[in-house]
JSON list of C-alpha atoms in Angstrom, two decimals:
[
{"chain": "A", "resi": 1472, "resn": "UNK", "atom": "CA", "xyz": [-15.87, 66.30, 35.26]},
{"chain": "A", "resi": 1473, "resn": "UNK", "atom": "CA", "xyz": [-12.55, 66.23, 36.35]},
{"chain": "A", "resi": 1474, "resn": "UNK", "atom": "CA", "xyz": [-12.91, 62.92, 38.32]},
{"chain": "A", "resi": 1475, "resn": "UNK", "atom": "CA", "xyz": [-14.02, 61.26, 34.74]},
{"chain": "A", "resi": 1476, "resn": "UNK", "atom": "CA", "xyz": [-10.86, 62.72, 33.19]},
{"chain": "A", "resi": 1477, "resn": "UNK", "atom": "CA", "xyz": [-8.55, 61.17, 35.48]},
{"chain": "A", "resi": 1478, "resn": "UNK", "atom": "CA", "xyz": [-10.32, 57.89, 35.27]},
{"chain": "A", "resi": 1479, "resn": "UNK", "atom": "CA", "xyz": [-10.23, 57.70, 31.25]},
{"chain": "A", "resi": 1480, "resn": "UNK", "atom": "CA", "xyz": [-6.49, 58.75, 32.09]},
{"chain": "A", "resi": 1481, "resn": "UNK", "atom": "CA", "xyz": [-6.37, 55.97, 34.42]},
{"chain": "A", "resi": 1482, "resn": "UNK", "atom": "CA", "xyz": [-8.17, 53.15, 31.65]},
{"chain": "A", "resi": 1483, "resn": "UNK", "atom": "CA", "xyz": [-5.87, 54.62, 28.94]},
{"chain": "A", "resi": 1484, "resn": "UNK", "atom": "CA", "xyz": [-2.66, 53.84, 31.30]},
{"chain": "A", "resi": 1485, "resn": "UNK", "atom": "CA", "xyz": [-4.33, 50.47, 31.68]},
{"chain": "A", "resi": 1486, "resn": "UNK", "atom": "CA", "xyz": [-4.65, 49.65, 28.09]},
{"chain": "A", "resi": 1487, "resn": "UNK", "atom": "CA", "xyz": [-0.98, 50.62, 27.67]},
{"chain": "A", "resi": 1488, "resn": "UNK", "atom": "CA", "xyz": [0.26, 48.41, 30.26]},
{"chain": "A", "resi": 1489, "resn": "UNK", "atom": "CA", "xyz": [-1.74, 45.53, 29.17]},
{"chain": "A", "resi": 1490, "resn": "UNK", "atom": "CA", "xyz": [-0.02, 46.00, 25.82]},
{"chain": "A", "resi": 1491, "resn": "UNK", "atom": "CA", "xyz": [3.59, 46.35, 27.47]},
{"chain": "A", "resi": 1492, "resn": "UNK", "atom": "CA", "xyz": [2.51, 42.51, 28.81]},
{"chain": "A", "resi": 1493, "resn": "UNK", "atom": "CA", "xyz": [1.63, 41.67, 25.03]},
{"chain": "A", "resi": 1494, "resn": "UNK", "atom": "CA", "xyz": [5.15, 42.54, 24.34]},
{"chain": "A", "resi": 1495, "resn": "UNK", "atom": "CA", "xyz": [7.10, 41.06, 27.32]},
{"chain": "A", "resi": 1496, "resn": "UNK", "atom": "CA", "xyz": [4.93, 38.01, 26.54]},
{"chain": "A", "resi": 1497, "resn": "UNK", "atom": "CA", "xyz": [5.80, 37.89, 23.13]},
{"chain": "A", "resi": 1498, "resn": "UNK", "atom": "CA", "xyz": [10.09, 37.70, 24.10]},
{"chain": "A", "resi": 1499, "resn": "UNK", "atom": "CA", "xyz": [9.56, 34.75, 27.19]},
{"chain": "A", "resi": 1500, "resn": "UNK", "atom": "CA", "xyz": [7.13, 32.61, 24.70]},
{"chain": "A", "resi": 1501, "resn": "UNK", "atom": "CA", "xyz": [9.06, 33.61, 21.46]},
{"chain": "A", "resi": 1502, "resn": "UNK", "atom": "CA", "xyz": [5.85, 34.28, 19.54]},
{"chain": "A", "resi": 1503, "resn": "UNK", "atom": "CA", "xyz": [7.28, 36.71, 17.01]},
{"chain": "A", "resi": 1504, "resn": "UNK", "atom": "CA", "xyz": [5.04, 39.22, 15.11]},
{"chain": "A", "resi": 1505, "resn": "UNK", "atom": "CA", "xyz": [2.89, 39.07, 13.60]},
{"chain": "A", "resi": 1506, "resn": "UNK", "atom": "CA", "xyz": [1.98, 35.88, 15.18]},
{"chain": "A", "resi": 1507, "resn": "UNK", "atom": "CA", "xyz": [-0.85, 35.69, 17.57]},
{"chain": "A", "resi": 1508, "resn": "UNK", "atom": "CA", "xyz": [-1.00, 32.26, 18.62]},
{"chain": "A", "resi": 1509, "resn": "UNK", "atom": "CA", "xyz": [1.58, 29.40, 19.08]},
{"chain": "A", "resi": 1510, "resn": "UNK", "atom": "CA", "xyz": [1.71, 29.77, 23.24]},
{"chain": "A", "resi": 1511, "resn": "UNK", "atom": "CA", "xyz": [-1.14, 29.45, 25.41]},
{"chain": "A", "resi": 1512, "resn": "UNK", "atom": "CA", "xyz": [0.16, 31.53, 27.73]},
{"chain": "A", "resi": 1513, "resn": "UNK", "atom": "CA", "xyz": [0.88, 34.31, 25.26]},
{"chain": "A", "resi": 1514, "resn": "UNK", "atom": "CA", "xyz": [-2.49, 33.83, 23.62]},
{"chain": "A", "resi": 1515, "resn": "UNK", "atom": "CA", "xyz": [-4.27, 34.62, 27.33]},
{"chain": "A", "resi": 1516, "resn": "UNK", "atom": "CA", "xyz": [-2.02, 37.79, 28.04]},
{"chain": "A", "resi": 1517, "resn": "UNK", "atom": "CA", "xyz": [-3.28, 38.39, 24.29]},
{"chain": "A", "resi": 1518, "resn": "UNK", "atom": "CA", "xyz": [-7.08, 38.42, 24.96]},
{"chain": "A", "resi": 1519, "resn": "UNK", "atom": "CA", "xyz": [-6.62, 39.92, 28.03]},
{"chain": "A", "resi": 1520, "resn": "UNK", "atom": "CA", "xyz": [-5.75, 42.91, 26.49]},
{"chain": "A", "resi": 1521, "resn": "UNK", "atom": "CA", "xyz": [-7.68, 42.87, 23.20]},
{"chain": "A", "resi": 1522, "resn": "UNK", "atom": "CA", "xyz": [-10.73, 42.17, 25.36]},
{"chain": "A", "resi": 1523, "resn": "UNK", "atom": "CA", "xyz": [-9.99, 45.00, 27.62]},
{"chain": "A", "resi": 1524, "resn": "UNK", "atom": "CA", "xyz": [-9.37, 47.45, 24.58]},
{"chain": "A", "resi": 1525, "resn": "UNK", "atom": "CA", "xyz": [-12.72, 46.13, 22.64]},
{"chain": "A", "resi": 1526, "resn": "UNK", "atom": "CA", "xyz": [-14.55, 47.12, 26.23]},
{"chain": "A", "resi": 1527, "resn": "UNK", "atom": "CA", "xyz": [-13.03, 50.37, 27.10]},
{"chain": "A", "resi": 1528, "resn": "UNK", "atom": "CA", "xyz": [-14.40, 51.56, 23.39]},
{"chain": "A", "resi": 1529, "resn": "UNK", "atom": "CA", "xyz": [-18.13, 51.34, 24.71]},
{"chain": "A", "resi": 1530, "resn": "UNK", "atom": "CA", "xyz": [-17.18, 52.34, 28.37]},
{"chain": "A", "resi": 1531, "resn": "UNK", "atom": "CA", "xyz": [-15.14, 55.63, 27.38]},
{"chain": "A", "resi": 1532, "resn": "UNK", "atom": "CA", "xyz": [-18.12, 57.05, 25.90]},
{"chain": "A", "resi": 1533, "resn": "UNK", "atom": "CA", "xyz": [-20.63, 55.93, 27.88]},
{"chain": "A", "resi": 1534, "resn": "UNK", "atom": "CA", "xyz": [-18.60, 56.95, 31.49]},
{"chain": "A", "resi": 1535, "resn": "UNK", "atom": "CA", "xyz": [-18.65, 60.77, 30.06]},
{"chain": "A", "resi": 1536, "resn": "UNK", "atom": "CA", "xyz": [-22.58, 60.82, 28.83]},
{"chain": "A", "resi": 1537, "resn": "UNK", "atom": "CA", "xyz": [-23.62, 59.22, 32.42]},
{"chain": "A", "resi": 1538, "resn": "UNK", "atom": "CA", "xyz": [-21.51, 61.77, 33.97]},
{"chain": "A", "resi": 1539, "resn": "UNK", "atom": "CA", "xyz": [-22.91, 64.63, 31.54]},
{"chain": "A", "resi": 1540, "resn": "UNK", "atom": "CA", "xyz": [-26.50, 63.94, 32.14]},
{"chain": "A", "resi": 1541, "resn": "UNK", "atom": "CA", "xyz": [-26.62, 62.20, 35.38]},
{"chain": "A", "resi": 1542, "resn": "UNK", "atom": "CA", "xyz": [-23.49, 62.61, 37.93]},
{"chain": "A", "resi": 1543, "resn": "UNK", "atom": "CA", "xyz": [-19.77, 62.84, 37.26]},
{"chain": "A", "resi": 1544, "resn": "UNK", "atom": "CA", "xyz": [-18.74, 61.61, 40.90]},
{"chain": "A", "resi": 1545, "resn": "UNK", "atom": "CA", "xyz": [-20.70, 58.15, 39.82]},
{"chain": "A", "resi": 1546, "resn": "UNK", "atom": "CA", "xyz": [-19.46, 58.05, 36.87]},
{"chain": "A", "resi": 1547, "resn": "UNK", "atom": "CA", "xyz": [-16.03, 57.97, 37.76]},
{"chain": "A", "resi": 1548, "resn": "UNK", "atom": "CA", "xyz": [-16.75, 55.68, 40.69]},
{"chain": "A", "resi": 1549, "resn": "UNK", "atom": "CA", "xyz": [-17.78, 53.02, 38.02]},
{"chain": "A", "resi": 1550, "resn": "UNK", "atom": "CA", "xyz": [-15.19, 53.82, 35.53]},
{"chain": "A", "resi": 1551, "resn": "UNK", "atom": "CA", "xyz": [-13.05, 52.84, 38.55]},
{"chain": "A", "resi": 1552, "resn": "UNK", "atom": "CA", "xyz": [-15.18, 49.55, 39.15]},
{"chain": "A", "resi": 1553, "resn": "UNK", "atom": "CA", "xyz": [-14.71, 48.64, 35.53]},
{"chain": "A", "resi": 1554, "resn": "UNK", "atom": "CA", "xyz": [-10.57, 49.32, 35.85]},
{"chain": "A", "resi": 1555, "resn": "UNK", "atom": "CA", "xyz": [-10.37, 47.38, 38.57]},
{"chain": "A", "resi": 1556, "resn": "UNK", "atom": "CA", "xyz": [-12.81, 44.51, 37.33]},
{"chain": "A", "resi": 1557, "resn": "UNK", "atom": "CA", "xyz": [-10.02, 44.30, 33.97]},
{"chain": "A", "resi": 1558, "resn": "UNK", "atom": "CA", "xyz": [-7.16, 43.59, 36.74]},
{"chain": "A", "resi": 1559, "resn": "UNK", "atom": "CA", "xyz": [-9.27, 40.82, 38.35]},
{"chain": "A", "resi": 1560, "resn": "UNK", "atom": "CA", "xyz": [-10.34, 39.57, 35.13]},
{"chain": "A", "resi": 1561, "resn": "UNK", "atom": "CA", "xyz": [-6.59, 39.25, 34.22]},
{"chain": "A", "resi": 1562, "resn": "UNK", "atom": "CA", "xyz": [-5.42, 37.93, 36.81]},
{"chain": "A", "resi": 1563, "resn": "UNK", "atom": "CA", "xyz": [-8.11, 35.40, 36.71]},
{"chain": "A", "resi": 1564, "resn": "UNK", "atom": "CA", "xyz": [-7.67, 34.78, 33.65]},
{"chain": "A", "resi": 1565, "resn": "UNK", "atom": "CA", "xyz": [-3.72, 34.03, 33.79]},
{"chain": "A", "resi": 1566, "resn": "UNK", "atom": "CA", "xyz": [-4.13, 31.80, 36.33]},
{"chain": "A", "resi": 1567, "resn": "UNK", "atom": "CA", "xyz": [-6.80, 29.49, 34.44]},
{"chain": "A", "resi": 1568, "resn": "UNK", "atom": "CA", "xyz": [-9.50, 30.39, 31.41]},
{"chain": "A", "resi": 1569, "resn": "UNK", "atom": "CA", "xyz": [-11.98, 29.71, 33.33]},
{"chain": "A", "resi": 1570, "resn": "UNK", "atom": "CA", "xyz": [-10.90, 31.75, 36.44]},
{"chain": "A", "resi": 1571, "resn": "UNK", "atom": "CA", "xyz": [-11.66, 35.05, 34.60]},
{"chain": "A", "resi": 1572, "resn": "UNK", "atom": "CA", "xyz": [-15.74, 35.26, 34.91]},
{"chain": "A", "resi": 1573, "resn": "UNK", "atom": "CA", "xyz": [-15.63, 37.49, 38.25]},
{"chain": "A", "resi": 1574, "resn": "UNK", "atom": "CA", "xyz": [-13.45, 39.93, 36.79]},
{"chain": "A", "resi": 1575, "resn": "UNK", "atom": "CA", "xyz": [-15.14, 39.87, 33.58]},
{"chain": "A", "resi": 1576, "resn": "UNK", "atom": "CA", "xyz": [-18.84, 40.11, 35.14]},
{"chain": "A", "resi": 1577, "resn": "UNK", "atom": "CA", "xyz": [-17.57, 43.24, 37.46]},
{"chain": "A", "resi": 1578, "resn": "UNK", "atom": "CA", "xyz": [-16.08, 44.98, 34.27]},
{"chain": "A", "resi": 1579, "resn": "UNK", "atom": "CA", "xyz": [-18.91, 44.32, 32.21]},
{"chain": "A", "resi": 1580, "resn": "UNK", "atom": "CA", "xyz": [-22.22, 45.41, 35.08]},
{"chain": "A", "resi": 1581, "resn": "UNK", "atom": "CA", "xyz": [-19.98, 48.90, 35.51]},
{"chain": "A", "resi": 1582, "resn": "UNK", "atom": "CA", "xyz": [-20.30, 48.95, 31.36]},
{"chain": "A", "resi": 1583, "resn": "UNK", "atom": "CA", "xyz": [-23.80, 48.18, 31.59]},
{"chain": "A", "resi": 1584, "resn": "UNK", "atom": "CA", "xyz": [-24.32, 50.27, 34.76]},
{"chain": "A", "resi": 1585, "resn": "UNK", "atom": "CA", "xyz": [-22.90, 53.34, 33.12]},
{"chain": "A", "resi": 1586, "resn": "UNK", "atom": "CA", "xyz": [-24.98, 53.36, 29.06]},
{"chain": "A", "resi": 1587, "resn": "UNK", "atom": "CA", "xyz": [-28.27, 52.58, 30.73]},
{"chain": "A", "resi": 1588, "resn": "UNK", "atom": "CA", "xyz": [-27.91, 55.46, 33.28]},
{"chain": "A", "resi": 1589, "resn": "UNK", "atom": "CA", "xyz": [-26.51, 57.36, 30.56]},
{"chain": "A", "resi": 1590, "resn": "UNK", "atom": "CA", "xyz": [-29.63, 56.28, 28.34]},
{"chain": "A", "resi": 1591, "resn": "UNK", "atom": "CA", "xyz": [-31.81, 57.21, 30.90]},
{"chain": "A", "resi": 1592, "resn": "UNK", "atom": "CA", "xyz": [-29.94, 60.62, 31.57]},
{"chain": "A", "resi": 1593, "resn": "UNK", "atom": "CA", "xyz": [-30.29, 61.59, 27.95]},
{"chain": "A", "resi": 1594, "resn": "UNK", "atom": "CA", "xyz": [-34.02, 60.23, 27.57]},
{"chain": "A", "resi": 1595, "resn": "UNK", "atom": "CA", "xyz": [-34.75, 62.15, 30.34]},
{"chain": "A", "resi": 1596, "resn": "UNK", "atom": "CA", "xyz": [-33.22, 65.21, 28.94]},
{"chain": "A", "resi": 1597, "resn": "UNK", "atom": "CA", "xyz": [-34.61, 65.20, 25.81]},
{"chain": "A", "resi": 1598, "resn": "UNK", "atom": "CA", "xyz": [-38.52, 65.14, 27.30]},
{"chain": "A", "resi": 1599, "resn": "UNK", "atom": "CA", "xyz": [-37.88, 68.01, 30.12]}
]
């Protein structure tokens, strides 16, 4: 359980420095609040953390019940997958839109990885 901890430690340090780049982006692109748009570049550093935020509220969740019912070790072994999939995904994505799939698709299969297993952990438990 303890490995999961440090992991949704680890995602919530994530989130925070994805908004930090929100805010330095917002002073080198001079997109004042509570603008959102206006700079390309300041609108990509945007999604990249909105995105991340809207995914971490399914994974959170979903990283403790597959670690609950199934195994904490592999849960925090894909909560780790998923961090590191947000850092490809952003730098993909600053480079070029488009470059952001592989990050996005590793992120997102952790995600998906972790509420079917913990679907099938609590199914499971709730017939034994």
């Amino acid at each position: 359980m303890e490995q999961v901890a440090l992991v949704t430690l680890l995602m919530s340090l994530q989130c925070i420095y994805f908004s930090l780049k929100v805010g330095q982006a917002r002073g080198k692109y001079g997109v004042k609040a509570p603008a959102t748009s206006g700079n390309e570049l300041f609108e990509r550093v945007n999604r990249i953390h909105l995105n991340t935020l809207e995914l971490v509220v399914v994974t959170l969740p979903a990283m403790w019940v597959f670690g609950y019912y199934l195994n904490w070790s592999s849960a925090a072994l894909l909560g780790v997958v998923f961090i590191v999939g947000r850092f490809i995904y952003a730098a993909g994505y600053l480079q070029a839109p488009e470059k952001r799939s592989r990050g996005m698709l590793i992120g997102f299969l952790a995600t998906l990885a972790l509420i079917l297993g913990g679907l099938w952990g609590v199914i499971s438990a709730l017939f034994v």
